[in-house]
Structure formats: structure tokens, C-alpha cells
Short mmCIF file of C-alpha atoms in Angstrom, two decimals:
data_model
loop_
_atom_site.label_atom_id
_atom_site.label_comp_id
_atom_site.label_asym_id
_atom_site.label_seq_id
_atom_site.Cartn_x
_atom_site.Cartn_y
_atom_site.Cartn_z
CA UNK A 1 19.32 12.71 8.67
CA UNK A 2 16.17 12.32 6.59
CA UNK A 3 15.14 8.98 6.67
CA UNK A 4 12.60 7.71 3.17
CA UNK A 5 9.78 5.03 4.49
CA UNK A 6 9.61 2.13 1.82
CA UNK A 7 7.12 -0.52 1.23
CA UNK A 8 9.24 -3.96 0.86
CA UNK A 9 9.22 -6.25 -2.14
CA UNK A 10 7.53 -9.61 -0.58
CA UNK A 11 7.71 -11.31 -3.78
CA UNK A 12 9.01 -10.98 -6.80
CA UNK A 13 5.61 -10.96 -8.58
CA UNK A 14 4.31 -7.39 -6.32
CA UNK A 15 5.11 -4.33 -7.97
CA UNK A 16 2.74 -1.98 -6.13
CA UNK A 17 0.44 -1.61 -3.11
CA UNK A 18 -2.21 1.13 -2.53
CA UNK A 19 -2.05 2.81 0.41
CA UNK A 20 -5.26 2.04 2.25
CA UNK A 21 -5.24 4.22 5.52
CA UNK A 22 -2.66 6.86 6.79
CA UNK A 23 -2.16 6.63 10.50
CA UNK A 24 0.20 9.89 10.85
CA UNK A 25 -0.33 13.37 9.32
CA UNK A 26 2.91 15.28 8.13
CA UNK A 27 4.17 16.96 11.45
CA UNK A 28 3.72 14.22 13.61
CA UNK A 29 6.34 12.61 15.69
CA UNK A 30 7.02 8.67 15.67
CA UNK A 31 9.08 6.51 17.28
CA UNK A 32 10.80 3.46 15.53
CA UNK A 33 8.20 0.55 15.40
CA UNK A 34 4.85 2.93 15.17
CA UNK A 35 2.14 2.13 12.89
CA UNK A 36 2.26 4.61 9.79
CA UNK A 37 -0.06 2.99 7.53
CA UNK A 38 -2.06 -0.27 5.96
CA UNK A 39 -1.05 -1.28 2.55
CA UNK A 40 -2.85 -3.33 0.30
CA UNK A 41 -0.85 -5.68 -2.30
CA UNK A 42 -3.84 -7.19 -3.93
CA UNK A 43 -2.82 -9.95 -2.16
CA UNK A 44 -2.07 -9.29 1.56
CA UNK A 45 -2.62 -6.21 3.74
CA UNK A 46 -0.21 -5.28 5.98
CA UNK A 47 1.17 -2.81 8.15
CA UNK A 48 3.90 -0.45 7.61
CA UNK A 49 5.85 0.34 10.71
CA UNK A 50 8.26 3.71 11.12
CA UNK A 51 12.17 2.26 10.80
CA UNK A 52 13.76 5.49 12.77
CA UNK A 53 12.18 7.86 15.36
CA UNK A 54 11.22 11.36 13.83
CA UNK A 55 8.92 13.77 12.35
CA UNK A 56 6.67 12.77 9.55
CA UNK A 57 8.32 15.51 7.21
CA UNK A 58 6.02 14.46 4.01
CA UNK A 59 3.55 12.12 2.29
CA UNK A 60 4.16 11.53 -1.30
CA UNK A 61 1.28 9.30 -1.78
CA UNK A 62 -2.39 9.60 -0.17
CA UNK A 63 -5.34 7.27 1.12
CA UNK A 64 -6.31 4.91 -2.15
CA UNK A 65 -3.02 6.01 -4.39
CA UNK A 66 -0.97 3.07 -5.99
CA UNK A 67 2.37 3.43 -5.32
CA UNK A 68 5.41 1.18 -6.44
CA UNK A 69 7.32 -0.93 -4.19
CA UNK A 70 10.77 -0.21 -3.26
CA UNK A 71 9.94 3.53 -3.77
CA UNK A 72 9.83 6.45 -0.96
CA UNK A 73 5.61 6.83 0.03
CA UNK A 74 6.81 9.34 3.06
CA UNK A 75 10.23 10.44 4.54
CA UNK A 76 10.71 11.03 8.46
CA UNK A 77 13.83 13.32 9.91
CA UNK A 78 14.03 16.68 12.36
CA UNK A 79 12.01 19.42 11.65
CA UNK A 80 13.72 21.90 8.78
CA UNK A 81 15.50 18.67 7.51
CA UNK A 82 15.87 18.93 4.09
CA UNK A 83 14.25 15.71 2.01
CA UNK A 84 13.62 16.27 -2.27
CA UNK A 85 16.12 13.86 -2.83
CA UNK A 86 13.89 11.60 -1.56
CA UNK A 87 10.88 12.99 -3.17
CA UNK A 88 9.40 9.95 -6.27
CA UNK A 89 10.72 11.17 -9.43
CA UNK A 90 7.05 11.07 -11.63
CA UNK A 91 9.25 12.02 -15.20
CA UNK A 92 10.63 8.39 -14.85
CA UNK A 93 8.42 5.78 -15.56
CA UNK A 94 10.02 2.92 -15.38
CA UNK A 95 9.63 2.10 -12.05
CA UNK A 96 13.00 -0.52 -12.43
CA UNK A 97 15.22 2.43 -13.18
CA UNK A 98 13.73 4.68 -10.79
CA UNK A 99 14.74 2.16 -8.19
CA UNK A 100 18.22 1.95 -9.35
CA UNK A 101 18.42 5.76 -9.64
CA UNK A 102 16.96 6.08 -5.91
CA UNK A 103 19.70 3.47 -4.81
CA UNK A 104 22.17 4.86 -6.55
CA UNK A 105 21.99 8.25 -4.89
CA UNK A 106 21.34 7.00 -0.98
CA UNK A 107 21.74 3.90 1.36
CA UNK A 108 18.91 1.51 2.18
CA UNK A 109 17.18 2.45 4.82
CA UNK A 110 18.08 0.98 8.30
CA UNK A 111 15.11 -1.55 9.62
CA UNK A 112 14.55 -0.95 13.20
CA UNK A 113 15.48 -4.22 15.74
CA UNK A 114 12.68 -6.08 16.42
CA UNK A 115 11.17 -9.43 17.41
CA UNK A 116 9.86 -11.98 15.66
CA UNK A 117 7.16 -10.88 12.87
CA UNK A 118 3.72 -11.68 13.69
CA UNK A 119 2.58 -14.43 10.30
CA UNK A 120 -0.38 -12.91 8.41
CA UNK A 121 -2.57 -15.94 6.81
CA UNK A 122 -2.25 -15.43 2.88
CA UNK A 123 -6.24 -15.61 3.29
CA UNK A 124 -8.44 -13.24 3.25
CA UNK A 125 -10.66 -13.58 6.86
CA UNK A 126 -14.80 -13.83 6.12
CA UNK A 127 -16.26 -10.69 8.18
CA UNK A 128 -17.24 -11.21 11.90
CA UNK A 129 -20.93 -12.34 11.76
CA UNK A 130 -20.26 -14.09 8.08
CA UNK A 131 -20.32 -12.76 5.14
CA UNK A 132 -18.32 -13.74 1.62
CA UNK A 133 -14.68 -13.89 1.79
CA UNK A 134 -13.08 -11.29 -0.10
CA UNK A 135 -10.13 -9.20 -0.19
CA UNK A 136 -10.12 -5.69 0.87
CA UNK A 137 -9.76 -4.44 -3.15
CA UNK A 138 -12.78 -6.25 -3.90
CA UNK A 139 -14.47 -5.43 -0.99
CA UNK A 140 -14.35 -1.87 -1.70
CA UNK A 141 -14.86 -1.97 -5.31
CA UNK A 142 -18.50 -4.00 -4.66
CA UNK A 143 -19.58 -1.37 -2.00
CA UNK A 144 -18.97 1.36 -4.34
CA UNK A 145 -20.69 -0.24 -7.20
CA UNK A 146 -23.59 -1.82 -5.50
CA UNK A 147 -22.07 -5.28 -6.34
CA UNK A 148 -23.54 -8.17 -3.46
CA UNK A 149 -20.30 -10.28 -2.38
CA UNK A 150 -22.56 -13.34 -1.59
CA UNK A 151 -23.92 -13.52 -5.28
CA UNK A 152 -20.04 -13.66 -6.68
CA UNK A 153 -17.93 -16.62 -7.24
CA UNK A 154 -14.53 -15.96 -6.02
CA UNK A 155 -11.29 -17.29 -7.69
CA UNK A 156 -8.70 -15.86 -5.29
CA UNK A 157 -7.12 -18.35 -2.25
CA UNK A 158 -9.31 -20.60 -0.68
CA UNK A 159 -12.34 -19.28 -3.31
CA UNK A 160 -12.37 -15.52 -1.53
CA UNK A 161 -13.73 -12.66 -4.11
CA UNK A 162 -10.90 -10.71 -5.46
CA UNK A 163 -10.73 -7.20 -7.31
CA UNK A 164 -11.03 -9.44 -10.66
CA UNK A 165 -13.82 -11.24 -10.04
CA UNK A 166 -15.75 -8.18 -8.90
CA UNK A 167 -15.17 -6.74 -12.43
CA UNK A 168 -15.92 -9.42 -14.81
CA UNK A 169 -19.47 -9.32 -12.97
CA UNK A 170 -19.63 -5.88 -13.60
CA UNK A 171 -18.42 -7.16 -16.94
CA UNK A 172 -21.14 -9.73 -17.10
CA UNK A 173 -23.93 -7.35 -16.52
CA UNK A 174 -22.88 -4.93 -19.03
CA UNK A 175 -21.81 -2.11 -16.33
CA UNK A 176 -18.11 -0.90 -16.35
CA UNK A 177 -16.50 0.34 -13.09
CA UNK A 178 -16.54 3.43 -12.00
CA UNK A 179 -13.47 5.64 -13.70
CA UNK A 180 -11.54 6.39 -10.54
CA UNK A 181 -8.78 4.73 -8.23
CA UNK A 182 -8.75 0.82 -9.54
CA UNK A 183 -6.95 0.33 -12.61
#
């Protein structure tokens, strides 16, 4: 049976990640426990394991895409398997009642046994070799607008550079961000 691949709710104030690297390609087999991606929460990235062994049968959101929490971003099964009913419905946008409509029509999905979970500091890490501390968001907004980490104050945990701060310097200097990915 089809099995959908959901990012968890870590807190209640998360409502989306962005998908920051795909580690599979539809048609590729997994086993429970392999890496499938790196999410990005705005403020922890994780990875997301596979919960059953199967075949990545699709990927309803690509590299950089928001998607909401508790909502299908890629379904695993058999080959042939049929899967739309796990498909994100895009007419509803209330993300809320698309959750209760998705659990409505299907079980939660079964987590796969493991061991303890390896603790992720809440902190962003400073590069290797130094460098500002930053979250990944921010980090990739400054490259693409030119913006030099060292030169911004950060307001995020333990003073690292978040996606904010990155735009109100933009801000400052009269530039807006580039149209594109970031809200």
C-alpha cells in the first residue's frame, strides 16, 4: 500500500518548511530509515527519513518549494501502486482543513522503529574556518543578493543572522529582494 512521506509538526508555532535538497529521484528504491531529504523550518534543519521500504512513486514538492507541515511532500509504495489520494489538494487553501480532509480519508502514517533521535542544537553552527552565524534561509538569501553576513547584526538564537535580518538590510539600503522563492 502507498505510503504519503510527511514533514512533522515540531511545534505548534511551524507551519511550513522548504524543502532544501532531495536525496531520491521518483523511481528509486528506499528502505525504512533512508535519508529522503533536508528541510528547513526557518528555525532548524533537519532530515527527513523514509517510514516504510519502497519506491519513491512521486514528489509533490521540489528543491526550494515551501510546503506545509502535516501535508504529503512525496508518497513511496510498489511500482504501478496507485497514489492521487495522496496527491496535496492546491484548490484548498486552508492548510488546517486540508489536514483534516487528508486525515479524514487515510491513517497516519506508520513511523519506522528506531533508536534514540540524535538532538540537533536549536543553533545555527558558524561555518568551519569562521564566518557569521546564520541560518541556512539567510545564508542563501545573502549569497544571492550580494549581502556580506559579517556586516549584519543578527537577531535570531544566540545573535545568528536570520532570513529577517537579511531583508531589513536589503530594506535599509533601499534594494528589495529578488522576486522568487522567499516570501
Amino acid at each position: 500500500m502507498a505510503q504519503p512521506v510527511i514533514v512533522p509538526r515540531e511545534s505548534e508555532e511551524m507551519e511550513a518548511c522548504r524543502i532544501l535538497t532531495w536525496h531520491v529521484r521518483r523511481g528509486d528504491r528506499v528502505r525504512a530509515g533512508d535519508l529522503l531529504c533536508e528541510v528547513d523550518t526557518g528555525k532548524a534543519t533537519f532530515d527527513l527519513e523514509a517510514p516504510v521500504e519502497g519506491t519513491v512513486l512521486d514528489i509533490f514538492y521540489e528543491e526550494d518549494d515551501e510546503a506545509p507541515l502535516l501535508t504529503p511532500i512525496a508518497v513511496l509504495g510498489e511500482e504501478g501502486e496507485e497514489y492521487g489520494s495522496f496527491r496535496p489538494d492546491a484548490s484548498v487553501s486552508n492548510t488546517s482543513a486540508a489536514v483534516g480532509v487528508e486525515r479524514q480519508r487515510r491513517p497516519e502514517p506508520v513511523a519506522p522503529e528506531r533508536g534514540p533521535r540524535e538532538k540537533r542544537p536549536a543553533v545555527p553552527k558558524a561555518p568551519e574556518g569562521g564566518g557569521a552565524l546564520a541560518s541556512p534561509r539567510a545564508r542563501r538569501l545573502a549569497a544571492r543578493q550580494g549581502v556580506p553576513l559579517d556586516r549584519v547584526e543578527g537577531s535570531g538564537p544566540g545573535g545568528a543572522v536570520v532570513e529577517r535580518d537579511i531583508r531589513r538590510w536589503l530594506q535599509h539600503l533601499g534594494k528589495k529582494p529578488e522576486a522568487g522563492r522567499n516570501p
